[in-house]
PDB file of C-alpha atoms in Angstrom:
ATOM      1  CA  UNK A   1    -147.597  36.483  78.657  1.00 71.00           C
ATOM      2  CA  UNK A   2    -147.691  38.929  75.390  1.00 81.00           C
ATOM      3  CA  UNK A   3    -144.452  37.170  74.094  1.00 85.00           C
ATOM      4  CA  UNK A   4    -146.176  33.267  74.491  1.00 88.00           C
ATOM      5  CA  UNK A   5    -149.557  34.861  72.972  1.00 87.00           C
ATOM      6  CA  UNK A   6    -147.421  36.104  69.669  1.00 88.00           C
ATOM      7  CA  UNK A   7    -145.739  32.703  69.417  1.00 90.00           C
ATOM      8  CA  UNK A   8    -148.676  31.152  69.372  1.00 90.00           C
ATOM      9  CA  UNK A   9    -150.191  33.104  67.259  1.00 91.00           C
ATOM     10  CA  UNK A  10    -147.698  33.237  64.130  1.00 91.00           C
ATOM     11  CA  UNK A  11    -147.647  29.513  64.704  1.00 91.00           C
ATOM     12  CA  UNK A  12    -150.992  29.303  64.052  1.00 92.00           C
ATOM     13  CA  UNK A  13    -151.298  32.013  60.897  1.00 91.00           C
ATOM     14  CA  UNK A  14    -148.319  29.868  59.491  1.00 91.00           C
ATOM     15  CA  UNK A  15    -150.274  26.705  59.877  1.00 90.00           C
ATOM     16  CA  UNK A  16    -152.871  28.219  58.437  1.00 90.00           C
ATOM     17  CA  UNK A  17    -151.870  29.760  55.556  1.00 88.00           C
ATOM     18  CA  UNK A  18    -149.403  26.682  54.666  1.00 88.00           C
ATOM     19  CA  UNK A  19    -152.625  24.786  54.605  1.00 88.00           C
ATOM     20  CA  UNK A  20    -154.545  26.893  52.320  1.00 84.00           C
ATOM     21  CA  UNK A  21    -151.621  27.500  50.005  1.00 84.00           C
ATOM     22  CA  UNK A  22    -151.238  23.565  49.362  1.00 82.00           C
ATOM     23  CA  UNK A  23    -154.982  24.119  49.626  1.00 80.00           C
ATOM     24  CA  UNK A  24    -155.427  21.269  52.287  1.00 83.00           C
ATOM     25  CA  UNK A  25    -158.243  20.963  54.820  1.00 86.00           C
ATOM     26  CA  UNK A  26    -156.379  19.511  58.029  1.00 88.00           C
ATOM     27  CA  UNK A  27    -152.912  18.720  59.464  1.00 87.00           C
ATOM     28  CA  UNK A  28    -151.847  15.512  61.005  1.00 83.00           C
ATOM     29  CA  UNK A  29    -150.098  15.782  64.657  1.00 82.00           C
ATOM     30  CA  UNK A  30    -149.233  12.472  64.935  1.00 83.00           C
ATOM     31  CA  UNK A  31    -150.973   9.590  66.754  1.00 85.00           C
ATOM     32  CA  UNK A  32    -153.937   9.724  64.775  1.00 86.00           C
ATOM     33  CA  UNK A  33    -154.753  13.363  65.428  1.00 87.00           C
ATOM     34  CA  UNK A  34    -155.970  15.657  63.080  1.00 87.00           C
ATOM     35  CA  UNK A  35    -156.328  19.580  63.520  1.00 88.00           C
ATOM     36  CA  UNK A  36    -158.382  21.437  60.272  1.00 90.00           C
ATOM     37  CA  UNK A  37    -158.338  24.764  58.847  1.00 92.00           C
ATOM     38  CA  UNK A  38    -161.250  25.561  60.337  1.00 93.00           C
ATOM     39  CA  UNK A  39    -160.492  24.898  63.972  1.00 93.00           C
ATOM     40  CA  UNK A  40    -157.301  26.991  63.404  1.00 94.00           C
ATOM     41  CA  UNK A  41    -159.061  29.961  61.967  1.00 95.00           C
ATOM     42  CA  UNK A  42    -161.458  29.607  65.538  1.00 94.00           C
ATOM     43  CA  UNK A  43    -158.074  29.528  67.122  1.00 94.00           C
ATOM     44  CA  UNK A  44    -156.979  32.746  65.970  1.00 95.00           C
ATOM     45  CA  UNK A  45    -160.040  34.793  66.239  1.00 95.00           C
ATOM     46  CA  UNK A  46    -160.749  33.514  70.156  1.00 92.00           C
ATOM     47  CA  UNK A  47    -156.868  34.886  71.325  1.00 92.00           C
ATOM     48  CA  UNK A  48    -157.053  37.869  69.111  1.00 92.00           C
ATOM     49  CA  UNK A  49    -156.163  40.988  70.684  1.00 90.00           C
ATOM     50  CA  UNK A  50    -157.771  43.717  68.413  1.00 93.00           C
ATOM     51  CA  UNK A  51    -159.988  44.213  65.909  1.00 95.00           C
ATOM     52  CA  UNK A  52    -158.004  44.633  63.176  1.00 94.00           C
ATOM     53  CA  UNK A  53    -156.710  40.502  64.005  1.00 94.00           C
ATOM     54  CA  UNK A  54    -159.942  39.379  63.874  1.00 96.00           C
ATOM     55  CA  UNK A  55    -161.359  40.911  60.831  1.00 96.00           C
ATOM     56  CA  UNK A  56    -157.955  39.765  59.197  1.00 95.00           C
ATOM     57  CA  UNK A  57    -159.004  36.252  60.145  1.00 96.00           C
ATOM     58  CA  UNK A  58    -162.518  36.378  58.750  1.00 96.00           C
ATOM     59  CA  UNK A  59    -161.145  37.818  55.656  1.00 95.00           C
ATOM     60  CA  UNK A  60    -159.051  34.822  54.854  1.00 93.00           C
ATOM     61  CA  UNK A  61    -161.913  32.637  55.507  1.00 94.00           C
ATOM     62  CA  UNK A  62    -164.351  34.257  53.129  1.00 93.00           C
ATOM     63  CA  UNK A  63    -161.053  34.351  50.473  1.00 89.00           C
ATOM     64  CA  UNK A  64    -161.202  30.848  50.424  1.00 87.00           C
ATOM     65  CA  UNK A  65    -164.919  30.500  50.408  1.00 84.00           C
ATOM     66  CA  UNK A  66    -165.303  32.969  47.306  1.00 80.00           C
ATOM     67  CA  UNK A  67    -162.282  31.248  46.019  1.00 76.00           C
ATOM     68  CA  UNK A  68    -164.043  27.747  45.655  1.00 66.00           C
ATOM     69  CA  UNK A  69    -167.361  29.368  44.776  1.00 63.00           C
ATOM     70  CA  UNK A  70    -165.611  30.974  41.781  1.00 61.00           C
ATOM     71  CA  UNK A  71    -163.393  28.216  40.796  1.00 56.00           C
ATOM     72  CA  UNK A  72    -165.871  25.523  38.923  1.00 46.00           C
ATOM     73  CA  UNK A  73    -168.702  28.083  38.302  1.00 48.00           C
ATOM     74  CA  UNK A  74    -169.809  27.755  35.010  1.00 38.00           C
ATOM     75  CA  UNK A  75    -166.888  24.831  34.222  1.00 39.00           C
ATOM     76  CA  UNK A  76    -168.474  21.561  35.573  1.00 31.00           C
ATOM     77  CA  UNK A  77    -172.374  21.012  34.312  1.00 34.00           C
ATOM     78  CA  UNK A  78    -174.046  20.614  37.345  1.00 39.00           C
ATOM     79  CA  UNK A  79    -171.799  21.223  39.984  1.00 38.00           C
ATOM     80  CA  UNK A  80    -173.067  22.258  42.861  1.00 47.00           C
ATOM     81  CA  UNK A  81    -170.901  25.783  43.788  1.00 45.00           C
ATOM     82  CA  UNK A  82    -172.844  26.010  47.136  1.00 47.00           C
ATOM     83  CA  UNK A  83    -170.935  22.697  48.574  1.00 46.00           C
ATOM     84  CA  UNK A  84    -167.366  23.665  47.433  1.00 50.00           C
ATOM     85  CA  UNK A  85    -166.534  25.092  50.292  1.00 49.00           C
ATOM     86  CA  UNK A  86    -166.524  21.450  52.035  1.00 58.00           C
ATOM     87  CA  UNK A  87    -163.492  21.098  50.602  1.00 66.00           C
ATOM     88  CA  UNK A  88    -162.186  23.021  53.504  1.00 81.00           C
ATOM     89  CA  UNK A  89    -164.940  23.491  55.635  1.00 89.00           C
ATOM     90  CA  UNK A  90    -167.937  21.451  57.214  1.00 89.00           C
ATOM     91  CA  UNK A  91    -170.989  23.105  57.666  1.00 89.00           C
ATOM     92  CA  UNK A  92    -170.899  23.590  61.432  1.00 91.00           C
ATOM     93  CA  UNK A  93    -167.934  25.487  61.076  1.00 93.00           C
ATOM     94  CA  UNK A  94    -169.137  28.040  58.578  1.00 93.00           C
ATOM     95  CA  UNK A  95    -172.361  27.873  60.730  1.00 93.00           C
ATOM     96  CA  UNK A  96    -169.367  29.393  63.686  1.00 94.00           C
ATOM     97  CA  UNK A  97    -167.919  31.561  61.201  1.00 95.00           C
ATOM     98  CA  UNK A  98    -171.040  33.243  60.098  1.00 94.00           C
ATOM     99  CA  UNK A  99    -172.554  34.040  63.617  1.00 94.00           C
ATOM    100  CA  UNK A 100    -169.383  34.962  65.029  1.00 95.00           C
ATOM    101  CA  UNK A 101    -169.105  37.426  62.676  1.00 95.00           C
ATOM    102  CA  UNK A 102    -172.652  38.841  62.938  1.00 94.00           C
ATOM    103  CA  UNK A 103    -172.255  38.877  66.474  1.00 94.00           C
ATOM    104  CA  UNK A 104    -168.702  40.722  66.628  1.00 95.00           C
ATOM    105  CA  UNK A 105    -170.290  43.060  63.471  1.00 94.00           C
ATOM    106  CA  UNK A 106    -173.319  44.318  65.433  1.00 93.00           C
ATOM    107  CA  UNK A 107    -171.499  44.950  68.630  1.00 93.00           C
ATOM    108  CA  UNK A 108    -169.152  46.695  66.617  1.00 93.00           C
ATOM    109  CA  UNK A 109    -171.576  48.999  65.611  1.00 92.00           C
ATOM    110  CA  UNK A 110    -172.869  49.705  69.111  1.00 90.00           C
ATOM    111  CA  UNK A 111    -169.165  50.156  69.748  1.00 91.00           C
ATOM    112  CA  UNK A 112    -168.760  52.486  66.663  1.00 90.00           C
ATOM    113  CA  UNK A 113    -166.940  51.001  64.590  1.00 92.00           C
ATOM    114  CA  UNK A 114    -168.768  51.401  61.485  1.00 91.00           C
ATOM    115  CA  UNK A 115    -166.375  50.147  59.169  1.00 93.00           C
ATOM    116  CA  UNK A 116    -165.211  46.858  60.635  1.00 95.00           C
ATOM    117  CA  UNK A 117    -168.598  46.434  61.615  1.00 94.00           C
ATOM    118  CA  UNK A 118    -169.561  46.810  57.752  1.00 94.00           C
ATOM    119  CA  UNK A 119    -166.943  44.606  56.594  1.00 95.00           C
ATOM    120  CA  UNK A 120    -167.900  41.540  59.583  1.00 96.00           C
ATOM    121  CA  UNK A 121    -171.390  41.581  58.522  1.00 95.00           C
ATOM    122  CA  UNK A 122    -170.674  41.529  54.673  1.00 95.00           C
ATOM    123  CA  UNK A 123    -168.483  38.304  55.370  1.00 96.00           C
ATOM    124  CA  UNK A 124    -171.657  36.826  57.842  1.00 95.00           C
ATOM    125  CA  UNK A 125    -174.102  37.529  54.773  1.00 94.00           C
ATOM    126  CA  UNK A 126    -171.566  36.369  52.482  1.00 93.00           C
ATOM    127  CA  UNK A 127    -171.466  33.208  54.484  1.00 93.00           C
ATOM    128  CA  UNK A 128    -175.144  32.420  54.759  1.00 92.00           C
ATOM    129  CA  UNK A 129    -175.662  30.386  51.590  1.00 90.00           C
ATOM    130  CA  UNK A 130    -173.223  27.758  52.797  1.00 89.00           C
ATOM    131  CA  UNK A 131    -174.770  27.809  56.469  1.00 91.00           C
ATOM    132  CA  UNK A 132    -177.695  24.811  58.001  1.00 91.00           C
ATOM    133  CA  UNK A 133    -180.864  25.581  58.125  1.00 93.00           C
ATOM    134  CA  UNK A 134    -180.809  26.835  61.319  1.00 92.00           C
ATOM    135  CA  UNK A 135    -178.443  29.863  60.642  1.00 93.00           C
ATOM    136  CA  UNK A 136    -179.900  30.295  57.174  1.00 93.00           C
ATOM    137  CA  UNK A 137    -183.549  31.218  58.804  1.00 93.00           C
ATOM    138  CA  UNK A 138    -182.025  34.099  60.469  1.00 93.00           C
ATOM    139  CA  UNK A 139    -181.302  35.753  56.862  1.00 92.00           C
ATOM    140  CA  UNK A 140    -183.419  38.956  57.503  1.00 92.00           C
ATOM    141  CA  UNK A 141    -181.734  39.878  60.603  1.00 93.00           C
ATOM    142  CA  UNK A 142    -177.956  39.316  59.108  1.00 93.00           C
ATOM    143  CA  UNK A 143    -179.247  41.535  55.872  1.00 93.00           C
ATOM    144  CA  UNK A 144    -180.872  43.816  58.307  1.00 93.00           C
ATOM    145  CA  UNK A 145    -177.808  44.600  60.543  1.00 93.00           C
ATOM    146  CA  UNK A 146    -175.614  45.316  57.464  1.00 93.00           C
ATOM    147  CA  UNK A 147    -178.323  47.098  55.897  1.00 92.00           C
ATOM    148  CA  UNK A 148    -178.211  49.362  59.205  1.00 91.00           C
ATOM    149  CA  UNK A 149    -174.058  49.423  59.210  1.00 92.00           C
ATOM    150  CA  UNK A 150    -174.280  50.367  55.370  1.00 90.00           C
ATOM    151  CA  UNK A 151    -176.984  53.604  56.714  1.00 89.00           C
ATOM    152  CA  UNK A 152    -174.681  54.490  59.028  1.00 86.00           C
ATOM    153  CA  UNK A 153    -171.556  54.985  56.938  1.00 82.00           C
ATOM    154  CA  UNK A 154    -172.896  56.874  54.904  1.00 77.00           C
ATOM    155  CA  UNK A 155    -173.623  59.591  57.648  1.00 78.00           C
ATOM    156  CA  UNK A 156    -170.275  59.455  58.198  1.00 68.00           C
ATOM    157  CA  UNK A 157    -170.440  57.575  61.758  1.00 59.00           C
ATOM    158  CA  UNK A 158    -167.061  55.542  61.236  1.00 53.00           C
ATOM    159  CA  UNK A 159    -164.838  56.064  63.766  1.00 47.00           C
ATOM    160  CA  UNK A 160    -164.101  54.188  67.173  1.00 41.00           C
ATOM    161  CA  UNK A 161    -166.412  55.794  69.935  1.00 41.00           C
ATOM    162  CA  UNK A 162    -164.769  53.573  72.632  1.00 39.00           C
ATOM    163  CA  UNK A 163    -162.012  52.916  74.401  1.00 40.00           C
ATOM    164  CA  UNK A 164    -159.549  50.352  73.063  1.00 39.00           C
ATOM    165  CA  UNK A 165    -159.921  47.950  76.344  1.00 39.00           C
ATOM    166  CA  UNK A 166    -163.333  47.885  75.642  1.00 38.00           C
ATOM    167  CA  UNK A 167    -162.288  46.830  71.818  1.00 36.00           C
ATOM    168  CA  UNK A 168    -160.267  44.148  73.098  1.00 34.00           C
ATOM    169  CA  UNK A 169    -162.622  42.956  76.010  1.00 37.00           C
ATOM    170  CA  UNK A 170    -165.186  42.278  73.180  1.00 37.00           C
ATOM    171  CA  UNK A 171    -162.375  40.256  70.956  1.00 37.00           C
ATOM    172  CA  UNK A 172    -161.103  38.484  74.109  1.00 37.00           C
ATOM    173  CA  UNK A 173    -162.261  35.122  72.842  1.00 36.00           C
ATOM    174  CA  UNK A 174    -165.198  35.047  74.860  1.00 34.00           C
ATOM    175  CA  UNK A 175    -167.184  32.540  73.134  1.00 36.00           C
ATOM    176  CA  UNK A 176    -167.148  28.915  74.512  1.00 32.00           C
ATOM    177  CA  UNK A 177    -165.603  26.287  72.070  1.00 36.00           C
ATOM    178  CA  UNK A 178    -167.757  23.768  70.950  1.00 38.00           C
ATOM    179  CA  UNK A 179    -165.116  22.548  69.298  1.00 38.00           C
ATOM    180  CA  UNK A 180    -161.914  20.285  70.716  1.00 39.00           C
ATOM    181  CA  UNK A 181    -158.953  22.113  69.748  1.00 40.00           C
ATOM    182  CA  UNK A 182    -155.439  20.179  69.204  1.00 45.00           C
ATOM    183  CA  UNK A 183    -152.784  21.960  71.968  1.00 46.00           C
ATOM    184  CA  UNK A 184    -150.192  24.955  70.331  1.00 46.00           C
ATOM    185  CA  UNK A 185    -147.663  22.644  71.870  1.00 47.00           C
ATOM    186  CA  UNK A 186    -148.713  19.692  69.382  1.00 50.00           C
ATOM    187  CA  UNK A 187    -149.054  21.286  66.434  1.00 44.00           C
ATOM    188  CA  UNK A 188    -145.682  22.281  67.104  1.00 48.00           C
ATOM    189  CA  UNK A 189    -144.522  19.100  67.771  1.00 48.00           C
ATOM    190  CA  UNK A 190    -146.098  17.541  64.492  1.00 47.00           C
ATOM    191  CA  UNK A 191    -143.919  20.386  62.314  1.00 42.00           C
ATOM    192  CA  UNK A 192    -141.019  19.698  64.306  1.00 37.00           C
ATOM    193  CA  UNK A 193    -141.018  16.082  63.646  1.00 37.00           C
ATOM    194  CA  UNK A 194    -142.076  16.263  60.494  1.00 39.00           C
ATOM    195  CA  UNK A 195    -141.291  17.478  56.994  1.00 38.00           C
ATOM    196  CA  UNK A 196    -144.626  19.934  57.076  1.00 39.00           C
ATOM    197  CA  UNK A 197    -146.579  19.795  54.151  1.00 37.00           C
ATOM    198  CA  UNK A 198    -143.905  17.732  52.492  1.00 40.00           C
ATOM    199  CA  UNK A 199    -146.443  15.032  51.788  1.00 39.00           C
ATOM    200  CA  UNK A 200    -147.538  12.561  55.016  1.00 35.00           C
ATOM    201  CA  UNK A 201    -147.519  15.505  56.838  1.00 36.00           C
ATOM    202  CA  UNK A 202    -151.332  16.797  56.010  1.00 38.00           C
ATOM    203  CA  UNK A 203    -154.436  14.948  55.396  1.00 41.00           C
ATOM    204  CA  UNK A 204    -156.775  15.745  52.769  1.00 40.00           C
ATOM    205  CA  UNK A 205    -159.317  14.199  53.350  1.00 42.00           C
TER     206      UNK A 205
END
């Protein structure tokens, strides 16, 4: 119900944000499980309910990544700024991050929603240094869609030409995991048990 899918929800922003405030990558639930950033941020965008949740998510993600790009530029002789973002993300989960957004961008423009649309594929571009290989070779079509998005405001085309339940159909969480997600009920558990982020309670490894 809409009352569970809230619970679970703040749970998870808190969780989230607690992590990148003591600017850890994962937190321990206990019995040698492990739940990262990354795989809460996925969390949150798959039971999102509007657009406005999901863009909120991917903003927070490329805060962070900008944030460790910016950190040691120019401090640390040859430090390599495109890997910082390991610190709280592997590659296979920007590599999630940066198509899910390019995906949920262009379909926002067929939608026509030009200015989430915009702002999803500036974070996919924004993403595509720190993606594999694989992503990275689809660079002309991520610069192309936001090149298109970026046409498009201008003309003024910014406003929703659809209905909401088509909104939230497309921000349903329709994408298959690929990755193993730790239950609401455990995390909850772990910060119940626990002192969170009192010192045991989060790996940073």
């Amino acid at each position: 119900n809409n009352q569970m899918l809230d619970t679970t929800r703040n749970l998870l922003l808190f969780c989230a944000r607690e992590l990148m405030r003591h600017e850890q990558k994962t937190l321990d639930l206990g019995e040698g499980k492990y739940i990262s950033l990354g795989e809460i941020q996925r969390k949150l965008i798959q039971i999102a309910t509007n657009v406005v949740e999901v863009v909120g998510v991917f903003d927070e993600v490329d805060d962070v990544v900008t944030a460790l790009r910016s950190k040691h530029k120019g401090k640390i002789p040859g430090h390599d700024n495109e890997k910082d973002h390991k610190s709280y993300y592997e590659e296979d989960e920007i590599d999630w991050f940066a198509i899910e957004a390019f995906n949920r961008g262009v379909n926002l423009v067929f939608l026509g929603d030009i200015l989430n649309a915009e702002r999803l594929l500036s974070i996919a571009l924004n993403f595509l240094p720190f993606c594999g290989k694989e992503v990275q070779c689809h660079g002309a079509e991520f610069r192309l869609a936001y090149r298109g998005a970026v046409e498009k405001k201008g003309m003024g085309i910014g406003s929703m030409s659809s209905s909401s339940s088509n909104t939230m159909r497309l921000f349903g969480g329709v994408t298959p995991s690929a990755w193993g997600f730790a239950s609401v009920s455990s995390i909850g558990n772990a910060m119940c048990s626990k002192a969170l982020f009192g010192g045991s309670s989060i790996d940073g490894h």
